[in-house]
PDB file of C-alpha atoms in Angstrom:
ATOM      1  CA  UNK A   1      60.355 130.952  38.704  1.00 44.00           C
ATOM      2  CA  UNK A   2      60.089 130.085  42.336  1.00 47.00           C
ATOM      3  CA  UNK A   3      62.380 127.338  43.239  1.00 50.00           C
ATOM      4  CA  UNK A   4      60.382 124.702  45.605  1.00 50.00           C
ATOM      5  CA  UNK A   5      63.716 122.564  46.336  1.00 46.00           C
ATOM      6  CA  UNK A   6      64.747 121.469  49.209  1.00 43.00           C
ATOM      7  CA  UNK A   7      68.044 121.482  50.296  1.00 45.00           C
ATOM      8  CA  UNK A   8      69.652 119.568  53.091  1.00 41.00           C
ATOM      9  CA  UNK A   9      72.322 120.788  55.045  1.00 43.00           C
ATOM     10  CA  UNK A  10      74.151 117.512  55.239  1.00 40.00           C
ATOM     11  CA  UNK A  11      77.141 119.091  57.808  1.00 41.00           C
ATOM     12  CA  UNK A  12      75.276 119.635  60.663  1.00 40.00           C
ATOM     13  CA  UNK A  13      74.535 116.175  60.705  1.00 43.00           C
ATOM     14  CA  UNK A  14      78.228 115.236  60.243  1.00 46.00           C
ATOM     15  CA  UNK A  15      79.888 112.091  59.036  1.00 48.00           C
ATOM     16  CA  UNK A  16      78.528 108.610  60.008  1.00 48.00           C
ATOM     17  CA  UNK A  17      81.459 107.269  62.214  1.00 54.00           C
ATOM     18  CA  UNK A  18      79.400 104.244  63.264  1.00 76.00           C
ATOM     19  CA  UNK A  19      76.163 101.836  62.462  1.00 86.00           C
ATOM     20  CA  UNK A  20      73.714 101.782  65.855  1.00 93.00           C
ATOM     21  CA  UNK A  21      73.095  98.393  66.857  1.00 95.00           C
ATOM     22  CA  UNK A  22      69.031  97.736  66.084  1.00 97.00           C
ATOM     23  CA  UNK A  23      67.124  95.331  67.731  1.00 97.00           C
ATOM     24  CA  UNK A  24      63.341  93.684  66.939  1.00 96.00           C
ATOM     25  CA  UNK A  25      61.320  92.115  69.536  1.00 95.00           C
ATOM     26  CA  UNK A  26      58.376  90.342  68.382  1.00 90.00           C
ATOM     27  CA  UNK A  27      55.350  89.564  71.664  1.00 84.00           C
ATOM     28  CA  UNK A  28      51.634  89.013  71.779  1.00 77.00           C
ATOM     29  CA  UNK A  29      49.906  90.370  74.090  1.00 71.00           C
ATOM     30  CA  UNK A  30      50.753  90.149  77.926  1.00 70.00           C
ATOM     31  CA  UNK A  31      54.314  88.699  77.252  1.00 74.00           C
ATOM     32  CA  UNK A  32      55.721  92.245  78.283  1.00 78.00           C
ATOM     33  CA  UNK A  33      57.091  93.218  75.143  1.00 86.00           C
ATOM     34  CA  UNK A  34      56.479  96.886  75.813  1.00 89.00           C
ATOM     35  CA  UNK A  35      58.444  96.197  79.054  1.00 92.00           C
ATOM     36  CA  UNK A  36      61.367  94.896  77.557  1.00 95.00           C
ATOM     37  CA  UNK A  37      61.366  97.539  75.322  1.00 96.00           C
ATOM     38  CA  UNK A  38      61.689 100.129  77.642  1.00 96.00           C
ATOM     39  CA  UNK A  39      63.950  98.390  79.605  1.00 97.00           C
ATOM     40  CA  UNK A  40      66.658  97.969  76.528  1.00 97.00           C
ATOM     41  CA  UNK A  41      65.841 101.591  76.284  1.00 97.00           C
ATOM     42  CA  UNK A  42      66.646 102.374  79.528  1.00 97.00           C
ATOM     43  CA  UNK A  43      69.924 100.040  79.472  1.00 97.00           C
ATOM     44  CA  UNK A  44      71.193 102.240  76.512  1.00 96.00           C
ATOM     45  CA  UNK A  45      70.257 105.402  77.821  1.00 95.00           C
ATOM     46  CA  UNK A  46      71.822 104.667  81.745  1.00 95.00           C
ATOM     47  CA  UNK A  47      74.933 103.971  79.963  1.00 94.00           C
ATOM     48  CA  UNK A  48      74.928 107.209  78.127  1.00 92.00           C
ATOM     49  CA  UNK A  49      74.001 105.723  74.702  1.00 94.00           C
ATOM     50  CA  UNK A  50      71.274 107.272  72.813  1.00 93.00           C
ATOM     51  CA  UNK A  51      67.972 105.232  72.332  1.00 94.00           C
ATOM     52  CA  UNK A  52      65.027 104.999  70.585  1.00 94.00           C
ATOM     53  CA  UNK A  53      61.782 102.295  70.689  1.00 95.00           C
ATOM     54  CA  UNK A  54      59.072 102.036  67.761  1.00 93.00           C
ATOM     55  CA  UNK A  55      56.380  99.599  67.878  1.00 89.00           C
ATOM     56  CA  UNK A  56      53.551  98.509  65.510  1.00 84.00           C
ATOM     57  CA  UNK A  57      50.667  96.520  66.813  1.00 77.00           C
ATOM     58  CA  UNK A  58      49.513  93.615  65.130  1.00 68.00           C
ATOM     59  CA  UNK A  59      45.935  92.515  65.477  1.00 61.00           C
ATOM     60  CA  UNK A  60      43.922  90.382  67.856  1.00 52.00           C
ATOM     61  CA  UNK A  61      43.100  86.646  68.342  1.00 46.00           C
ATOM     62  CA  UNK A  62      46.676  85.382  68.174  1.00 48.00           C
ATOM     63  CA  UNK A  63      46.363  86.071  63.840  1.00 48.00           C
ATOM     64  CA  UNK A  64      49.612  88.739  64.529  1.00 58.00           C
ATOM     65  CA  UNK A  65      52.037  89.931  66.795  1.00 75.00           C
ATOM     66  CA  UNK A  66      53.315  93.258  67.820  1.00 85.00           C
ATOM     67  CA  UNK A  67      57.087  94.492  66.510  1.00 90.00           C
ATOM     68  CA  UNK A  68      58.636  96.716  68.701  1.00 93.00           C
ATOM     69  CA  UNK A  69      61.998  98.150  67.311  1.00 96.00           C
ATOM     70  CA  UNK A  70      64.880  99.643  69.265  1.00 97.00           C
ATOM     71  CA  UNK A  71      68.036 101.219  67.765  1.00 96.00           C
ATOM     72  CA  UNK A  72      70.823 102.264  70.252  1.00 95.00           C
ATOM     73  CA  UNK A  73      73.935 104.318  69.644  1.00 93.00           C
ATOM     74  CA  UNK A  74      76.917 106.000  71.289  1.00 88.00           C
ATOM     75  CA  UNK A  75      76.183 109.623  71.945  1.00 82.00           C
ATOM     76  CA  UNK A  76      78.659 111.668  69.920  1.00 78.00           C
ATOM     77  CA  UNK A  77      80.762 113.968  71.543  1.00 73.00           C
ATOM     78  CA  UNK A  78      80.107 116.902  69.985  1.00 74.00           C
ATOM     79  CA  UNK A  79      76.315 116.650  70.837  1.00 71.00           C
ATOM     80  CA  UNK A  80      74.738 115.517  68.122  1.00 75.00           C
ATOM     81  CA  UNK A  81      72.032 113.568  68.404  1.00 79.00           C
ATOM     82  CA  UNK A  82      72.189 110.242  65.852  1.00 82.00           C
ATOM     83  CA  UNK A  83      69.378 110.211  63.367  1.00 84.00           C
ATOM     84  CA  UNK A  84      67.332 106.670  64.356  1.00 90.00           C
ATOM     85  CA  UNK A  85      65.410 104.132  62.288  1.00 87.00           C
ATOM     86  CA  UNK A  86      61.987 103.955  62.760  1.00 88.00           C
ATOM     87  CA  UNK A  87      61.717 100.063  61.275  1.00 89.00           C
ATOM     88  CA  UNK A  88      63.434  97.330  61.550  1.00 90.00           C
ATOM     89  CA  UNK A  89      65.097  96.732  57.541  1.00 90.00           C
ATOM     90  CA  UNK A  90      65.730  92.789  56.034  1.00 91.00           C
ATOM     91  CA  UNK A  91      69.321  91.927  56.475  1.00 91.00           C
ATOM     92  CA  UNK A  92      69.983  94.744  58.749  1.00 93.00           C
ATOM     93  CA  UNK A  93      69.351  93.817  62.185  1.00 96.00           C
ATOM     94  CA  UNK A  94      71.572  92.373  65.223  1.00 97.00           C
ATOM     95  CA  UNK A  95      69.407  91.238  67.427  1.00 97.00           C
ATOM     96  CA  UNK A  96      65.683  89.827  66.989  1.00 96.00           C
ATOM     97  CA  UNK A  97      64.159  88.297  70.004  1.00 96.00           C
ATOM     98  CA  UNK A  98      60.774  86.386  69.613  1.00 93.00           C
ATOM     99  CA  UNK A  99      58.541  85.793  72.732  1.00 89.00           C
ATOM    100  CA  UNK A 100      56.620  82.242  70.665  1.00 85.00           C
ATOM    101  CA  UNK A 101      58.728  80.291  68.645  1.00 82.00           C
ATOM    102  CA  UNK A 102      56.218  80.711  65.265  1.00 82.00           C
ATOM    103  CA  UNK A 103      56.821  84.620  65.790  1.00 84.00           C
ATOM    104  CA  UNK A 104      60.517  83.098  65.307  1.00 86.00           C
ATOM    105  CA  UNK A 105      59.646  82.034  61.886  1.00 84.00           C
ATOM    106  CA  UNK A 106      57.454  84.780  61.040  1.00 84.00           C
ATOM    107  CA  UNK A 107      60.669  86.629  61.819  1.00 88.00           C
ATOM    108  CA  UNK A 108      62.761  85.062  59.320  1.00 89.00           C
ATOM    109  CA  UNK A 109      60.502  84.936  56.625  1.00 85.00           C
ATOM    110  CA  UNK A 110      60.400  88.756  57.323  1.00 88.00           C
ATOM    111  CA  UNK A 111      64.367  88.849  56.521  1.00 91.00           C
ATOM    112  CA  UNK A 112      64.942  89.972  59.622  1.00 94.00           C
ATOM    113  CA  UNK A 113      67.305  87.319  60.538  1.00 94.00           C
ATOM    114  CA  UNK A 114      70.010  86.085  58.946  1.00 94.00           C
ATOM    115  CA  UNK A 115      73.344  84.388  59.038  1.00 93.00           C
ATOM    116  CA  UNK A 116      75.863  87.083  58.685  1.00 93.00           C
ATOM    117  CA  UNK A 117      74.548  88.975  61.573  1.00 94.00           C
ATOM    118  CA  UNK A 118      71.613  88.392  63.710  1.00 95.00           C
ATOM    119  CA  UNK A 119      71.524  86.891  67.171  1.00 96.00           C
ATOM    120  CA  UNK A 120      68.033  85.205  67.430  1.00 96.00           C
ATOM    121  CA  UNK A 121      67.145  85.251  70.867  1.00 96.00           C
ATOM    122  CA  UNK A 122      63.670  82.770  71.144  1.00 94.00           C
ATOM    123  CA  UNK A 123      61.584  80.973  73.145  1.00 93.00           C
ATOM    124  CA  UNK A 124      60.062  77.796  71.860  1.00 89.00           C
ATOM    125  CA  UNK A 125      56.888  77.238  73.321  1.00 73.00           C
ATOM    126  CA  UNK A 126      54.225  77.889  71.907  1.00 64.00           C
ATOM    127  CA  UNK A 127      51.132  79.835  72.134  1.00 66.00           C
ATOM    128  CA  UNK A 128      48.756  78.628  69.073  1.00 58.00           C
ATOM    129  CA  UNK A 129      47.299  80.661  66.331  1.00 59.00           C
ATOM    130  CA  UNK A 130      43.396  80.989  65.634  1.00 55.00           C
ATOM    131  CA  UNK A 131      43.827  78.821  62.109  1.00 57.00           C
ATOM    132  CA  UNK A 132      45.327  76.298  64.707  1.00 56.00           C
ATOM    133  CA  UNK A 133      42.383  75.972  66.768  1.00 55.00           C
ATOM    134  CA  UNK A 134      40.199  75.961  64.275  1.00 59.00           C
ATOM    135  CA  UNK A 135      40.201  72.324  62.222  1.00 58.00           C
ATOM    136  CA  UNK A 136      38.387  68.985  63.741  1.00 70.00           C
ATOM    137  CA  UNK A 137      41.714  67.176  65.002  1.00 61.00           C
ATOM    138  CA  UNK A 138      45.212  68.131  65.049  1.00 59.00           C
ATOM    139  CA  UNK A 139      45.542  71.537  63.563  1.00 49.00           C
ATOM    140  CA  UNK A 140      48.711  72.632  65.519  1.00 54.00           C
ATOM    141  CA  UNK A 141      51.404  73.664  62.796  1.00 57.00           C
ATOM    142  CA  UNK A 142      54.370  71.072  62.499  1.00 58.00           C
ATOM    143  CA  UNK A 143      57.819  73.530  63.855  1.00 57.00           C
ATOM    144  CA  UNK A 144      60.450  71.689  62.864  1.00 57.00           C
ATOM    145  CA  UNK A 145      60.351  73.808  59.916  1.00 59.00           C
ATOM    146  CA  UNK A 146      61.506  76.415  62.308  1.00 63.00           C
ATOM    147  CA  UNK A 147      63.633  74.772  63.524  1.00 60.00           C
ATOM    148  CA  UNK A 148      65.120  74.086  60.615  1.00 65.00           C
ATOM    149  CA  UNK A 149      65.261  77.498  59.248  1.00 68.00           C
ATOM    150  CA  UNK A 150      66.495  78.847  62.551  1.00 70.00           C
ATOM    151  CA  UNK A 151      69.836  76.041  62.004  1.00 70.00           C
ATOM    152  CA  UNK A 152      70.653  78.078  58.449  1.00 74.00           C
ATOM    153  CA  UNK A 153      69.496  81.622  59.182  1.00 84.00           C
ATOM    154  CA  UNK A 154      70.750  83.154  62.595  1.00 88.00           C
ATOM    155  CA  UNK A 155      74.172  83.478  63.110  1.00 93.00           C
ATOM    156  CA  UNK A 156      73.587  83.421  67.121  1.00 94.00           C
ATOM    157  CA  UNK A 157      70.680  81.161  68.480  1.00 93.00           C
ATOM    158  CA  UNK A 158      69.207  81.430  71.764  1.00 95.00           C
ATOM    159  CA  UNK A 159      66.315  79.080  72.053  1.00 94.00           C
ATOM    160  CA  UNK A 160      64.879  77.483  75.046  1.00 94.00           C
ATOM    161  CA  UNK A 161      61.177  77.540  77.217  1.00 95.00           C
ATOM    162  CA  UNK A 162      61.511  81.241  78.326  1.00 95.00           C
ATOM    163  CA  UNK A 163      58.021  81.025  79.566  1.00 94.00           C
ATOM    164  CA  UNK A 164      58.216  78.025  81.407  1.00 94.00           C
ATOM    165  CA  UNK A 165      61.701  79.309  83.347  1.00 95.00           C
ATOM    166  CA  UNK A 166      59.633  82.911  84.104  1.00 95.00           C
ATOM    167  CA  UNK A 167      56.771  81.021  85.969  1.00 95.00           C
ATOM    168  CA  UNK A 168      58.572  78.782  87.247  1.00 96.00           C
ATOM    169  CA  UNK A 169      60.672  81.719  88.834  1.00 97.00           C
ATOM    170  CA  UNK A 170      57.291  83.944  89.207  1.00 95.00           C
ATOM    171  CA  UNK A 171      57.418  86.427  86.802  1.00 95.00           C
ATOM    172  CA  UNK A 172      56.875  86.863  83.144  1.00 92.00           C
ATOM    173  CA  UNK A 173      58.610  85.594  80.114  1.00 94.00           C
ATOM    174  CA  UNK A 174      60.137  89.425  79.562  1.00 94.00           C
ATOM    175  CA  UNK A 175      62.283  89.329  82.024  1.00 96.00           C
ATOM    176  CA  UNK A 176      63.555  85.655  81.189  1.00 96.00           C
ATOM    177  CA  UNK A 177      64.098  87.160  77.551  1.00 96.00           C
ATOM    178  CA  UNK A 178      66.192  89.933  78.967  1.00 98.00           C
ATOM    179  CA  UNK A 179      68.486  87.788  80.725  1.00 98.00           C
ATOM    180  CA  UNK A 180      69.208  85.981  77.852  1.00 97.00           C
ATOM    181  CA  UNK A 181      70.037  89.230  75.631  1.00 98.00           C
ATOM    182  CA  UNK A 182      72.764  90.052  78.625  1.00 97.00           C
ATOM    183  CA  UNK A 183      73.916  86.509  78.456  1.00 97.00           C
ATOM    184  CA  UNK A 184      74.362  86.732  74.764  1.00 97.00           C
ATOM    185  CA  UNK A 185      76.952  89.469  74.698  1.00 95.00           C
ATOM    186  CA  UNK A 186      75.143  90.997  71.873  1.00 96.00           C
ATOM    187  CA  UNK A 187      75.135  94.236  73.809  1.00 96.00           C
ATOM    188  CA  UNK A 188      78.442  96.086  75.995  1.00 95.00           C
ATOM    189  CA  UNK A 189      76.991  96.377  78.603  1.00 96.00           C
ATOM    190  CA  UNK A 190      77.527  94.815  82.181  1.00 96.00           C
ATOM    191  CA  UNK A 191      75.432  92.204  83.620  1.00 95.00           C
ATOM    192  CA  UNK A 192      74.539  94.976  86.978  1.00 95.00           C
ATOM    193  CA  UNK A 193      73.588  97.426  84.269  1.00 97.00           C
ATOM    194  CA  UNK A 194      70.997  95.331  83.546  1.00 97.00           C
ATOM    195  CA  UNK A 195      70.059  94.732  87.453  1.00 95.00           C
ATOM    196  CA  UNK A 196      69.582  98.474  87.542  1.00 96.00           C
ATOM    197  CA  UNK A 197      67.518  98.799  85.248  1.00 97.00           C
ATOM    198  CA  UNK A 198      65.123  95.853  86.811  1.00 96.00           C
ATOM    199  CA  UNK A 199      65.021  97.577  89.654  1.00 94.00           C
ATOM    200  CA  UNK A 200      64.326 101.042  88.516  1.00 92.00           C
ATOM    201  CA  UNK A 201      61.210  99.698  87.412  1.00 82.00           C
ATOM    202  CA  UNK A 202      60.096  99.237  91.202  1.00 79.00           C
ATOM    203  CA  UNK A 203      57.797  96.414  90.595  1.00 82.00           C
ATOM    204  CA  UNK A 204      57.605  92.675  90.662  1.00 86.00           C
ATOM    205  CA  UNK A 205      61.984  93.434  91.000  1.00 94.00           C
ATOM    206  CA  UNK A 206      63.048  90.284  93.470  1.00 95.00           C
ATOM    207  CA  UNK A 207      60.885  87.728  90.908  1.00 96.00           C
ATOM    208  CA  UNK A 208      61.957  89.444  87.787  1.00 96.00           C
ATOM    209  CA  UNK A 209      65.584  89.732  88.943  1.00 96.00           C
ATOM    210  CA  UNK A 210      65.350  85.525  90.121  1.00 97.00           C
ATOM    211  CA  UNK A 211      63.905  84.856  85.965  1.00 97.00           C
ATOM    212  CA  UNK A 212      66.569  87.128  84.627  1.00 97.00           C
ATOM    213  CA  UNK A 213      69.580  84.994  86.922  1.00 97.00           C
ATOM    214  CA  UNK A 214      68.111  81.751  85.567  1.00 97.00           C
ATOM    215  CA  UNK A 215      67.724  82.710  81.523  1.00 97.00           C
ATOM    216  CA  UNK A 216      71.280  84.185  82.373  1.00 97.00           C
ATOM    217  CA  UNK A 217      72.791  81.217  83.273  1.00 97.00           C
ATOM    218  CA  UNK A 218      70.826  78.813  81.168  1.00 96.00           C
ATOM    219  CA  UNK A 219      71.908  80.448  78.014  1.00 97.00           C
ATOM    220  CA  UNK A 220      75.272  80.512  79.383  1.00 95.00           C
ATOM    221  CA  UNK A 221      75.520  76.329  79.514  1.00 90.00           C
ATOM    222  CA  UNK A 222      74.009  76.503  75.848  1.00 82.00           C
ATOM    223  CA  UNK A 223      71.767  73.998  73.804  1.00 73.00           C
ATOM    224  CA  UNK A 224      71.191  70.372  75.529  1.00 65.00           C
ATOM    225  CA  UNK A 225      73.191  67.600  74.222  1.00 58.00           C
TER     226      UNK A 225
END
């Protein structure tokens, strides 16, 4: 009888020595979250780590948002390349940064933030939904449930007007969001890694690099009193 099974050969994997760190970004359309993607990519990669992106897109008029996924680890010495998640798993991510502040919310009822490990990384403005817009009157969804939430479910939060601090320096609320994730220490890497990166990119760099200093610092004096 032919024997169909298939066998793994588990050693030329070798042992797991170490989790990767994953991280979910959650943008609508235009809000660069395919650029802040590749930039965390990037970051990983120029510091020798090994990195990998995913994304799924959600669907139009404002009903979903797209989830881009990154996992990042240390290259092993012996060569071996790290086999990477493809999703991001409930309870088992470090970093989720959301570029509305519903998509926040949509993020925790996903699981994917929660109070043992995540850093939630958010900007809380908001861009409104298609069943907002739609009732005679007020329609806009009430977010102090977020807010709420948010208070019992990230063990890090990072939550401000993004948006408003990237026009106000120029450029787009990506680049706001990734000077926050360097401000948040969530990551071991140096704050002129991330410049490098920025500037690799070759465009919009002196008013992306300006929205990055200014999420930097603004996550750095915290929440206001």
């Amino acid at each position: 009888m032919r024997d169909d099974t298939i066998k793994l050969d588990l050693a030329s994997a070798g042992e797991a020595t170490e989790r990767p760190i994953s991280i979910a970004i959650v943008a609508m359309g235009g809000q660069g979250g395919g650029v802040l993607t590749g930039w965390i990519v990037e970051l990983a990669e120029s510091q020798g780590w090994v990195g990998q992106s995913t994304s799924v897109p959600g669907v139009a008029q404002r009903t979903g948002a797209t989830i881009y996924y990154v996992e990042m680890m240390k290259a092993q010495e012996n060569g071996r390349h790290p086999i990477l998640a493809q999703m991001p798993t409930p309870g088992d991510v470090d970093v989720v940064i959301a570029a509305e502040f519903m998509e926040a919310g949509r993020s925790i009822l996903r699981g994917l933030v929660t109070p043992d490990r995540t850093t939630l990384i958010a900007s809380n403005h908001r861009a409104l939904a298609v069943i907002e817009k739609m009732p005679p009157g007020m329609g806009v969804a009430d977010s102090g449930a977020v807010d709420d939430a948010v208070g019992v479910t990230a063990k890090q939060k990072i939550i401000f007007d993004m948006n408003e601090l990237a026009v106000r320096n120029g450029s787009v609320i990506s680049a706001s969001m990734f000077g926050s994730l360097a401000a948040s220490g969530a990551l071991p890497f140096t704050r002129e890694s991330y410049h490098e990166v920025i500037r690799k990119g070759g465009k919009g760099v002196e008013a992306s690099i300006r929205a990055f200093h200014a999420a930097y610092d603004r996550t750095l004096k915290g929440p206001d009193p």
